[in-house]
């Protein structure tokens, strides 16, 4: 459903994403893990068409994002890390606006009441987004992602700022979408959640893919059987950092 | 497109509603709308009455100011106004053209990329432009009643039907420059150093042009042209100056088309500005794949939240606050401030002054040079003809320097409001914090005013007492102006809200006039009582200080209650 091939993205002299390839199949939740600055958000922003990759190919549901941008975007929904909605739209208007952007106003009329109730937004329906708390803003962002019939969900730290009930709702919703055959790519720092929610994880560091697989495959790669994802993650990322140091030292010695 | 229009329309409606729900803003809104309506209706009524009576309000041969001088003046006004759309070039857009909400919700949607980009750029940029136009129209309506009536009654040669000319040309100029600013930012993002090279070319060209203006002006003056209007006429008609200044002249003639009629320069202006805007659109569309990248980058500086997190200035500010909180640490500081280690609330003054210096040092240097050149040019030109006007000229330049500097320093007040959340957490009283916010911009204006006063005192030593009296009066009124403007900013703190921005643009000038009233009243009283200059000046300074203290007090109560979200 989602294929990323040899993605490169730099900001001036900083390589944010370096030769990254990944795929997410229909009916699969893939976790995108990595320390701060690993390139997770940039990867998601490239996939959903906010940033243009320097090189590489992104294919969504068979549509090449570079050539068939509109068709590819119609299949995707993006939940941002920092919920910054339009301050001067009400909650209801905001969801309506997103529905209009995707050309699914009919779906909006059918689903708005259900979405408002499911994400506890009914009482705030006519409040301006500027007056919402951070958690409510995040719920609004999530509700907006569900207003059109997306098949690929890109979630950038979707659980941050949401209360436990909301987190539970969202996780259940993502699992339901997986069961319905949607492809979901979730960037998160919450490793215990990733362990329970994701079918597979991709660990990134310094813009590169460090490891990929199910928990069992990662445990085998890290030679840490019966360890948690957190322990595996720490081992792999520390090893990688040490490796860079060694390479750097060797290079310096050579000079 | 429907979604974009929906966003714009609902934003405007909700913005107005939000303003009307806030009691103070609702009153201000009602007053402004009422005043605007009154001016419009009264002008129409008078115009219709005049048309019926067919009575001229002004003598047909009345000349308030020569046409060439008026053109030169309007060109100068445009030169200052047209910087605003170029603001993306400088990297500091006072108005958010793109927001994080666009990045999160609009850019991932299947809307067409160039449509989204140009729509947002155009509508948000245009909102700013229209605010400028609206303020100009209000001012013209307020002061130009007789001129309008004369035009309506056919006393002037041109038709009122040409009144669309200026707004259209202004629109083309504004659009072209806004897109040019975006294109420069885009190229800078793709290849570092482009902005610097463009700026170097621009400043070189501006320097050559200024040099030619000065040289031809001096030549005309030496050739015996007089009075000043003749010199201006001669310079403006010199092809070497006229051709590079043609776009500005076209705007000026378009503004006067009401009286002057359609001229070839207006035609040339439409061709030039239209061609320029089209060219910029073409260049941006050529790079359309990168437009969202640029917009995403620009959006990161548009919210208070992100400003606090990502703006270098804000980061520097917070570093300095952290430093002052741990007094005694030896954090690296600017050399100018090396020996000054203030304690308590004075640390805020140090901090704000340091930030002002860091933010504006380049601009301050350029402004100092420009100001010095302008003062020298004025003195050189006027010295030969009207010696009795020197003192008057000196005083006028003192006041005008202070007044026009406010256009720059008001940005600092906007930043002061943005950092209110940080400052309110500090253990200082609100009025003390506000004093520390208005003093740094005041210090900046005092600095320039001192330069002007020094220059005129050297040139006119016999008039030093009078010049010093006025210099002290200017010094005392500057903090009051800033306090008044800060009060308006505190009343209308959300500059991403269209209604608040319009109200702010309209209210700043009346607030400046209002804060000048105590000084004017004192001056009138002193003149009536025939008080000595020293006493009158002292009295005026005391009155200004008291008025500042009062306005700061009012602003402080607003500052403690201010919530940008309300």
PDB file of C-alpha atoms in Angstrom, chain A residues 2-255:
ATOM      1  CA  UNK A   2       2.878   2.383   0.819  1.00  0.00           C
ATOM      2  CA  UNK A   3       6.331   2.077  -0.673  1.00  0.00           C
ATOM      3  CA  UNK A   4       9.264   4.386  -0.114  1.00  0.00           C
ATOM      4  CA  UNK A   5      12.363   3.753  -2.202  1.00  0.00           C
ATOM      5  CA  UNK A   6      15.748   5.329  -1.540  1.00  0.00           C
ATOM      6  CA  UNK A   7      14.384   8.536  -0.062  1.00  0.00           C
ATOM      7  CA  UNK A   8      16.827  11.420   0.424  1.00  0.00           C
ATOM      8  CA  UNK A   9      16.055  14.771   2.003  1.00  0.00           C
ATOM      9  CA  UNK A  10      18.544  17.423   3.066  1.00  0.00           C
ATOM     10  CA  UNK A  11      18.138  20.843   4.630  1.00  0.00           C
ATOM     11  CA  UNK A  12      21.106  22.783   3.318  1.00  0.00           C
ATOM     12  CA  UNK A  13      24.073  20.811   4.643  1.00  0.00           C
ATOM     13  CA  UNK A  14      22.098  18.572   7.007  1.00  0.00           C
ATOM     14  CA  UNK A  15      21.007  15.187   5.674  1.00  0.00           C
ATOM     15  CA  UNK A  16      17.707  14.623   7.432  1.00  0.00           C
ATOM     16  CA  UNK A  17      16.838  11.418   5.553  1.00  0.00           C
ATOM     17  CA  UNK A  18      19.501   9.382   3.839  1.00  0.00           C
ATOM     18  CA  UNK A  19      18.699   6.554   1.446  1.00  0.00           C
ATOM     19  CA  UNK A  20      15.651   5.310   3.333  1.00  0.00           C
ATOM     20  CA  UNK A  21      13.485   2.547   1.929  1.00  0.00           C
ATOM     21  CA  UNK A  22      10.422   1.126   3.631  1.00  0.00           C
ATOM     22  CA  UNK A  23       7.065  -0.362   2.866  1.00  0.00           C
ATOM     23  CA  UNK A  24       3.797  -0.760   4.716  1.00  0.00           C
ATOM     24  CA  UNK A  25       1.328  -3.366   3.538  1.00  0.00           C
ATOM     25  CA  UNK A  26      -2.437  -3.149   3.741  1.00  0.00           C
ATOM     26  CA  UNK A  27      -3.636  -4.320   7.142  1.00  0.00           C
ATOM     27  CA  UNK A  28      -0.351  -3.530   8.852  1.00  0.00           C
ATOM     28  CA  UNK A  29       0.794  -1.080  11.503  1.00  0.00           C
ATOM     29  CA  UNK A  30       4.461  -0.165  11.232  1.00  0.00           C
ATOM     30  CA  UNK A  31       6.196   1.802  13.954  1.00  0.00           C
ATOM     31  CA  UNK A  32       8.827   4.366  13.039  1.00  0.00           C
ATOM     32  CA  UNK A  33      11.203   4.677  15.973  1.00  0.00           C
ATOM     33  CA  UNK A  34      14.356   6.641  16.537  1.00  0.00           C
ATOM     34  CA  UNK A  35      16.021   9.171  18.784  1.00  0.00           C
ATOM     35  CA  UNK A  36      15.296  12.903  18.392  1.00  0.00           C
ATOM     36  CA  UNK A  37      16.603  14.194  15.078  1.00  0.00           C
ATOM     37  CA  UNK A  38      16.591  10.739  13.484  1.00  0.00           C
ATOM     38  CA  UNK A  39      14.478  12.005  10.577  1.00  0.00           C
ATOM     39  CA  UNK A  40      11.112  10.467  11.457  1.00  0.00           C
ATOM     40  CA  UNK A  41       9.036  13.633  11.055  1.00  0.00           C
ATOM     41  CA  UNK A  42      10.858  14.593   7.857  1.00  0.00           C
ATOM     42  CA  UNK A  43      10.163  11.121   6.468  1.00  0.00           C
ATOM     43  CA  UNK A  44       6.464  11.422   7.255  1.00  0.00           C
ATOM     44  CA  UNK A  45       6.307  14.948   5.843  1.00  0.00           C
ATOM     45  CA  UNK A  46       7.918  13.771   2.618  1.00  0.00           C
ATOM     46  CA  UNK A  47       5.502  10.865   2.337  1.00  0.00           C
ATOM     47  CA  UNK A  48       2.425  13.026   2.827  1.00  0.00           C
ATOM     48  CA  UNK A  49       3.613  15.597   0.297  1.00  0.00           C
ATOM     49  CA  UNK A  50       4.488  18.525   2.530  1.00  0.00           C
ATOM     50  CA  UNK A  51       8.195  18.332   1.719  1.00  0.00           C
ATOM     51  CA  UNK A  52       9.650  17.433  -1.644  1.00  0.00           C
ATOM     52  CA  UNK A  53      12.295  14.697  -1.499  1.00  0.00           C
ATOM     53  CA  UNK A  54      15.683  15.449  -3.035  1.00  0.00           C
ATOM     54  CA  UNK A  55      15.675  11.928  -4.479  1.00  0.00           C
ATOM     55  CA  UNK A  56      13.746   8.726  -4.184  1.00  0.00           C
ATOM     56  CA  UNK A  57      10.286   7.483  -4.981  1.00  0.00           C
ATOM     57  CA  UNK A  58       7.113   7.364  -2.893  1.00  0.00           C
ATOM     58  CA  UNK A  59       4.265   5.184  -4.104  1.00  0.00           C
ATOM     59  CA  UNK A  60       0.890   5.224  -2.352  1.00  0.00           C
ATOM     60  CA  UNK A  61      -1.727   2.682  -3.394  1.00  0.00           C
ATOM     61  CA  UNK A  62       0.007   2.342  -6.744  1.00  0.00           C
ATOM     62  CA  UNK A  63       0.192   6.094  -7.369  1.00  0.00           C
ATOM     63  CA  UNK A  64       3.576   7.768  -7.642  1.00  0.00           C
ATOM     64  CA  UNK A  65       3.467  10.826  -5.372  1.00  0.00           C
ATOM     65  CA  UNK A  66       5.734  12.840  -7.690  1.00  0.00           C
ATOM     66  CA  UNK A  67       3.616  12.203 -10.785  1.00  0.00           C
ATOM     67  CA  UNK A  68       0.110  11.547  -9.463  1.00  0.00           C
ATOM     68  CA  UNK A  69       0.144  13.740  -6.404  1.00  0.00           C
ATOM     69  CA  UNK A  70      -3.596  14.321  -6.089  1.00  0.00           C
ATOM     70  CA  UNK A  71      -4.561  10.655  -6.405  1.00  0.00           C
ATOM     71  CA  UNK A  72      -1.867   9.618  -3.942  1.00  0.00           C
ATOM     72  CA  UNK A  73      -2.833  12.297  -1.402  1.00  0.00           C
ATOM     73  CA  UNK A  74      -6.479  11.338  -1.558  1.00  0.00           C
ATOM     74  CA  UNK A  75      -5.533   7.964  -0.090  1.00  0.00           C
ATOM     75  CA  UNK A  76      -3.567   9.410   2.812  1.00  0.00           C
ATOM     76  CA  UNK A  77      -4.360  11.002   6.168  1.00  0.00           C
ATOM     77  CA  UNK A  78      -1.781  12.768   8.303  1.00  0.00           C
ATOM     78  CA  UNK A  79      -1.889  13.302  12.070  1.00  0.00           C
ATOM     79  CA  UNK A  80       0.738  15.924  12.967  1.00  0.00           C
ATOM     80  CA  UNK A  81       3.011  15.881  15.986  1.00  0.00           C
ATOM     81  CA  UNK A  82       2.187  19.400  17.178  1.00  0.00           C
ATOM     82  CA  UNK A  83      -1.525  20.073  16.807  1.00  0.00           C
ATOM     83  CA  UNK A  84      -1.744  23.596  15.418  1.00  0.00           C
ATOM     84  CA  UNK A  85      -5.235  23.927  13.972  1.00  0.00           C
ATOM     85  CA  UNK A  86      -6.661  27.080  12.389  1.00  0.00           C
ATOM     86  CA  UNK A  87      -7.314  29.183  15.470  1.00  0.00           C
ATOM     87  CA  UNK A  88     -10.223  31.066  13.955  1.00  0.00           C
ATOM     88  CA  UNK A  89     -12.247  28.051  12.833  1.00  0.00           C
ATOM     89  CA  UNK A  90     -14.589  26.269  15.209  1.00  0.00           C
ATOM     90  CA  UNK A  91     -14.135  22.547  15.798  1.00  0.00           C
ATOM     91  CA  UNK A  92     -17.014  21.678  13.468  1.00  0.00           C
ATOM     92  CA  UNK A  93     -15.865  24.118  10.785  1.00  0.00           C
ATOM     93  CA  UNK A  94     -12.353  22.736  11.007  1.00  0.00           C
ATOM     94  CA  UNK A  95     -13.475  19.189  10.287  1.00  0.00           C
ATOM     95  CA  UNK A  96     -15.719  20.503   7.529  1.00  0.00           C
ATOM     96  CA  UNK A  97     -12.822  22.409   6.000  1.00  0.00           C
ATOM     97  CA  UNK A  98     -10.648  19.282   5.892  1.00  0.00           C
ATOM     98  CA  UNK A  99     -13.533  17.348   4.345  1.00  0.00           C
ATOM     99  CA  UNK A 100     -13.849  20.058   1.690  1.00  0.00           C
ATOM    100  CA  UNK A 101     -10.128  19.849   0.969  1.00  0.00           C
ATOM    101  CA  UNK A 102     -10.511  16.147   0.214  1.00  0.00           C
ATOM    102  CA  UNK A 103     -13.782  16.666  -1.642  1.00  0.00           C
ATOM    103  CA  UNK A 104     -15.735  14.489   0.787  1.00  0.00           C
ATOM    104  CA  UNK A 105     -18.374  16.859   2.068  1.00  0.00           C
ATOM    105  CA  UNK A 106     -21.046  14.165   1.886  1.00  0.00           C
ATOM    106  CA  UNK A 107     -18.990  11.919   4.142  1.00  0.00           C
ATOM    107  CA  UNK A 108     -18.614  14.856   6.521  1.00  0.00           C
ATOM    108  CA  UNK A 109     -22.382  15.253   6.878  1.00  0.00           C
ATOM    109  CA  UNK A 110     -22.734  11.529   7.489  1.00  0.00           C
ATOM    110  CA  UNK A 111     -19.895  11.157   9.972  1.00  0.00           C
ATOM    111  CA  UNK A 112     -19.552  14.455  11.811  1.00  0.00           C
ATOM    112  CA  UNK A 113     -21.787  13.574  14.768  1.00  0.00           C
ATOM    113  CA  UNK A 114     -20.091  10.229  15.214  1.00  0.00           C
ATOM    114  CA  UNK A 115     -16.613  11.795  15.068  1.00  0.00           C
ATOM    115  CA  UNK A 116     -17.516  14.526  17.538  1.00  0.00           C
ATOM    116  CA  UNK A 117     -18.841  11.990  20.017  1.00  0.00           C
ATOM    117  CA  UNK A 118     -16.039   9.486  19.543  1.00  0.00           C
ATOM    118  CA  UNK A 119     -13.310  12.032  20.238  1.00  0.00           C
ATOM    119  CA  UNK A 120     -15.156  13.919  23.016  1.00  0.00           C
ATOM    120  CA  UNK A 121     -15.449  17.025  20.865  1.00  0.00           C
ATOM    121  CA  UNK A 122     -19.224  17.385  20.948  1.00  0.00           C
ATOM    122  CA  UNK A 123     -19.256  19.921  23.790  1.00  0.00           C
ATOM    123  CA  UNK A 124     -16.612  22.009  22.041  1.00  0.00           C
ATOM    124  CA  UNK A 125     -18.241  21.764  18.639  1.00  0.00           C
ATOM    125  CA  UNK A 126     -18.780  25.510  18.277  1.00  0.00           C
ATOM    126  CA  UNK A 127     -15.689  26.677  20.169  1.00  0.00           C
ATOM    127  CA  UNK A 128     -12.840  28.291  18.289  1.00  0.00           C
ATOM    128  CA  UNK A 129      -9.797  26.051  17.965  1.00  0.00           C
ATOM    129  CA  UNK A 130      -7.761  28.805  19.625  1.00  0.00           C
ATOM    130  CA  UNK A 131      -9.547  28.155  22.895  1.00  0.00           C
ATOM    131  CA  UNK A 132      -8.883  24.387  22.974  1.00  0.00           C
ATOM    132  CA  UNK A 133      -6.374  22.728  25.277  1.00  0.00           C
ATOM    133  CA  UNK A 134      -3.425  20.914  23.720  1.00  0.00           C
ATOM    134  CA  UNK A 135      -5.091  17.543  24.228  1.00  0.00           C
ATOM    135  CA  UNK A 136      -8.326  18.692  22.615  1.00  0.00           C
ATOM    136  CA  UNK A 137      -6.372  20.116  19.695  1.00  0.00           C
ATOM    137  CA  UNK A 138      -4.745  16.742  19.212  1.00  0.00           C
ATOM    138  CA  UNK A 139      -8.163  15.083  19.272  1.00  0.00           C
ATOM    139  CA  UNK A 140      -9.338  17.573  16.649  1.00  0.00           C
ATOM    140  CA  UNK A 141      -6.343  16.718  14.462  1.00  0.00           C
ATOM    141  CA  UNK A 142      -7.176  13.027  14.827  1.00  0.00           C
ATOM    142  CA  UNK A 143     -10.851  13.617  14.008  1.00  0.00           C
ATOM    143  CA  UNK A 144      -9.804  15.514  10.869  1.00  0.00           C
ATOM    144  CA  UNK A 145      -7.749  12.524   9.747  1.00  0.00           C
ATOM    145  CA  UNK A 146     -10.804  10.303   9.970  1.00  0.00           C
ATOM    146  CA  UNK A 147     -13.182  12.492   7.999  1.00  0.00           C
ATOM    147  CA  UNK A 148     -12.264  11.160   4.580  1.00  0.00           C
ATOM    148  CA  UNK A 149     -11.840   7.543   3.582  1.00  0.00           C
ATOM    149  CA  UNK A 150      -8.077   7.312   3.773  1.00  0.00           C
ATOM    150  CA  UNK A 151      -6.320   3.998   3.255  1.00  0.00           C
ATOM    151  CA  UNK A 152      -2.873   5.064   4.466  1.00  0.00           C
ATOM    152  CA  UNK A 153      -2.482   6.743   7.850  1.00  0.00           C
ATOM    153  CA  UNK A 154       0.658   8.649   8.724  1.00  0.00           C
ATOM    154  CA  UNK A 155       0.752   9.407  12.443  1.00  0.00           C
ATOM    155  CA  UNK A 156       3.489  11.588  13.911  1.00  0.00           C
ATOM    156  CA  UNK A 157       3.484  11.066  17.687  1.00  0.00           C
ATOM    157  CA  UNK A 158      -0.307  10.827  17.685  1.00  0.00           C
ATOM    158  CA  UNK A 159      -0.706   9.990  21.369  1.00  0.00           C
ATOM    159  CA  UNK A 160       1.203  12.920  22.847  1.00  0.00           C
ATOM    160  CA  UNK A 161      -0.979  15.265  24.852  1.00  0.00           C
ATOM    161  CA  UNK A 162      -4.063  13.047  24.759  1.00  0.00           C
ATOM    162  CA  UNK A 163      -5.616  11.801  28.007  1.00  0.00           C
ATOM    163  CA  UNK A 164      -5.584   8.035  28.754  1.00  0.00           C
ATOM    164  CA  UNK A 165      -9.165   7.555  27.529  1.00  0.00           C
ATOM    165  CA  UNK A 166      -8.380   9.361  24.302  1.00  0.00           C
ATOM    166  CA  UNK A 167      -5.196   7.321  23.855  1.00  0.00           C
ATOM    167  CA  UNK A 168      -7.169   4.142  24.303  1.00  0.00           C
ATOM    168  CA  UNK A 169      -9.760   5.304  21.781  1.00  0.00           C
ATOM    169  CA  UNK A 170      -7.114   6.201  19.234  1.00  0.00           C
ATOM    170  CA  UNK A 171      -5.228   2.929  19.633  1.00  0.00           C
ATOM    171  CA  UNK A 172      -8.461   0.995  19.239  1.00  0.00           C
ATOM    172  CA  UNK A 173      -9.277   3.060  16.172  1.00  0.00           C
ATOM    173  CA  UNK A 174      -5.892   2.361  14.603  1.00  0.00           C
ATOM    174  CA  UNK A 175      -6.322  -1.361  15.274  1.00  0.00           C
ATOM    175  CA  UNK A 176      -9.795  -1.249  13.738  1.00  0.00           C
ATOM    176  CA  UNK A 177      -8.390   0.488  10.649  1.00  0.00           C
ATOM    177  CA  UNK A 178      -5.702  -2.178  10.381  1.00  0.00           C
ATOM    178  CA  UNK A 179      -8.374  -4.852  10.522  1.00  0.00           C
ATOM    179  CA  UNK A 180     -10.194  -3.045   7.733  1.00  0.00           C
ATOM    180  CA  UNK A 181      -7.080  -3.261   5.571  1.00  0.00           C
ATOM    181  CA  UNK A 182      -5.569   0.193   6.031  1.00  0.00           C
ATOM    182  CA  UNK A 183      -1.803   0.735   6.106  1.00  0.00           C
ATOM    183  CA  UNK A 184      -0.578   2.694   9.119  1.00  0.00           C
ATOM    184  CA  UNK A 185       2.835   4.226   9.727  1.00  0.00           C
ATOM    185  CA  UNK A 186       3.229   5.533  13.287  1.00  0.00           C
ATOM    186  CA  UNK A 187       6.174   7.561  14.524  1.00  0.00           C
ATOM    187  CA  UNK A 188       6.492   7.349  18.299  1.00  0.00           C
ATOM    188  CA  UNK A 189       8.829   7.550  21.256  1.00  0.00           C
ATOM    189  CA  UNK A 190       6.513   5.397  23.371  1.00  0.00           C
ATOM    190  CA  UNK A 191       8.229   2.064  22.922  1.00  0.00           C
ATOM    191  CA  UNK A 192       5.839   0.063  25.075  1.00  0.00           C
ATOM    192  CA  UNK A 193       2.940   1.308  22.935  1.00  0.00           C
ATOM    193  CA  UNK A 194       4.851   0.504  19.764  1.00  0.00           C
ATOM    194  CA  UNK A 195       5.555  -2.973  21.076  1.00  0.00           C
ATOM    195  CA  UNK A 196       1.880  -3.657  21.693  1.00  0.00           C
ATOM    196  CA  UNK A 197       0.413  -1.808  18.724  1.00  0.00           C
ATOM    197  CA  UNK A 198       2.787  -2.346  15.822  1.00  0.00           C
ATOM    198  CA  UNK A 199       3.216  -5.419  13.690  1.00  0.00           C
ATOM    199  CA  UNK A 200       6.662  -4.322  12.634  1.00  0.00           C
ATOM    200  CA  UNK A 201       9.007  -1.497  13.555  1.00  0.00           C
ATOM    201  CA  UNK A 202      11.655   0.464  11.713  1.00  0.00           C
ATOM    202  CA  UNK A 203      14.423   2.023  13.780  1.00  0.00           C
ATOM    203  CA  UNK A 204      16.014   5.137  12.319  1.00  0.00           C
ATOM    204  CA  UNK A 205      19.106   6.999  13.344  1.00  0.00           C
ATOM    205  CA  UNK A 206      20.753  10.022  11.717  1.00  0.00           C
ATOM    206  CA  UNK A 207      18.418   9.763   8.733  1.00  0.00           C
ATOM    207  CA  UNK A 208      19.212   6.120   7.984  1.00  0.00           C
ATOM    208  CA  UNK A 209      17.328   2.916   8.613  1.00  0.00           C
ATOM    209  CA  UNK A 210      19.131   1.091  11.385  1.00  0.00           C
ATOM    210  CA  UNK A 211      16.949  -1.981  11.706  1.00  0.00           C
ATOM    211  CA  UNK A 212      13.601  -3.320  10.576  1.00  0.00           C
ATOM    212  CA  UNK A 213      11.401  -6.217  11.530  1.00  0.00           C
ATOM    213  CA  UNK A 214       9.108  -7.737  14.101  1.00  0.00           C
ATOM    214  CA  UNK A 215      10.114  -7.703  17.740  1.00  0.00           C
ATOM    215  CA  UNK A 216      11.441 -11.245  17.447  1.00  0.00           C
ATOM    216  CA  UNK A 217      13.546 -10.333  14.418  1.00  0.00           C
ATOM    217  CA  UNK A 218      14.953  -7.282  16.170  1.00  0.00           C
ATOM    218  CA  UNK A 219      15.716  -9.332  19.279  1.00  0.00           C
ATOM    219  CA  UNK A 220      17.639 -11.751  17.102  1.00  0.00           C
ATOM    220  CA  UNK A 221      19.502  -8.920  15.396  1.00  0.00           C
ATOM    221  CA  UNK A 222      20.456  -7.424  18.747  1.00  0.00           C
ATOM    222  CA  UNK A 223      21.156 -10.888  20.199  1.00  0.00           C
ATOM    223  CA  UNK A 224      18.799 -10.106  23.089  1.00  0.00           C
ATOM    224  CA  UNK A 225      16.198 -12.842  23.280  1.00  0.00           C
ATOM    225  CA  UNK A 226      13.217 -12.185  25.571  1.00  0.00           C
ATOM    226  CA  UNK A 227      14.094  -8.503  25.840  1.00  0.00           C
ATOM    227  CA  UNK A 228      11.624  -5.674  25.547  1.00  0.00           C
ATOM    228  CA  UNK A 229      11.549  -3.387  22.522  1.00  0.00           C
ATOM    229  CA  UNK A 230      12.978  -0.633  24.706  1.00  0.00           C
ATOM    230  CA  UNK A 231      16.048  -2.726  25.575  1.00  0.00           C
ATOM    231  CA  UNK A 232      16.529  -3.746  21.965  1.00  0.00           C
ATOM    232  CA  UNK A 233      16.119  -0.164  20.772  1.00  0.00           C
ATOM    233  CA  UNK A 234      18.681   1.118  23.253  1.00  0.00           C
ATOM    234  CA  UNK A 235      21.177  -1.582  22.352  1.00  0.00           C
ATOM    235  CA  UNK A 236      20.857  -1.002  18.614  1.00  0.00           C
ATOM    236  CA  UNK A 237      21.007   2.770  18.759  1.00  0.00           C
ATOM    237  CA  UNK A 238      23.934   2.758  21.182  1.00  0.00           C
ATOM    238  CA  UNK A 239      25.805   0.248  19.040  1.00  0.00           C
ATOM    239  CA  UNK A 240      25.212   2.416  16.028  1.00  0.00           C
ATOM    240  CA  UNK A 241      26.485   5.508  17.831  1.00  0.00           C
ATOM    241  CA  UNK A 242      29.578   3.584  18.974  1.00  0.00           C
ATOM    242  CA  UNK A 243      30.108   2.361  15.440  1.00  0.00           C
ATOM    243  CA  UNK A 244      30.097   5.922  14.138  1.00  0.00           C
ATOM    244  CA  UNK A 245      32.602   6.889  16.788  1.00  0.00           C
ATOM    245  CA  UNK A 246      34.869   4.028  15.795  1.00  0.00           C
ATOM    246  CA  UNK A 247      34.637   4.944  12.117  1.00  0.00           C
ATOM    247  CA  UNK A 248      35.329   8.554  12.969  1.00  0.00           C
ATOM    248  CA  UNK A 249      38.345   7.600  15.091  1.00  0.00           C
ATOM    249  CA  UNK A 250      39.732   5.411  12.342  1.00  0.00           C
ATOM    250  CA  UNK A 251      39.285   8.215   9.831  1.00  0.00           C
ATOM    251  CA  UNK A 252      41.042  10.673  12.135  1.00  0.00           C
ATOM    252  CA  UNK A 253      43.893   8.243  12.714  1.00  0.00           C
ATOM    253  CA  UNK A 254      44.240   7.835   8.973  1.00  0.00           C
ATOM    254  CA  UNK A 255      44.607  11.579   8.531  1.00  0.00           C
TER     255      UNK A 255
END
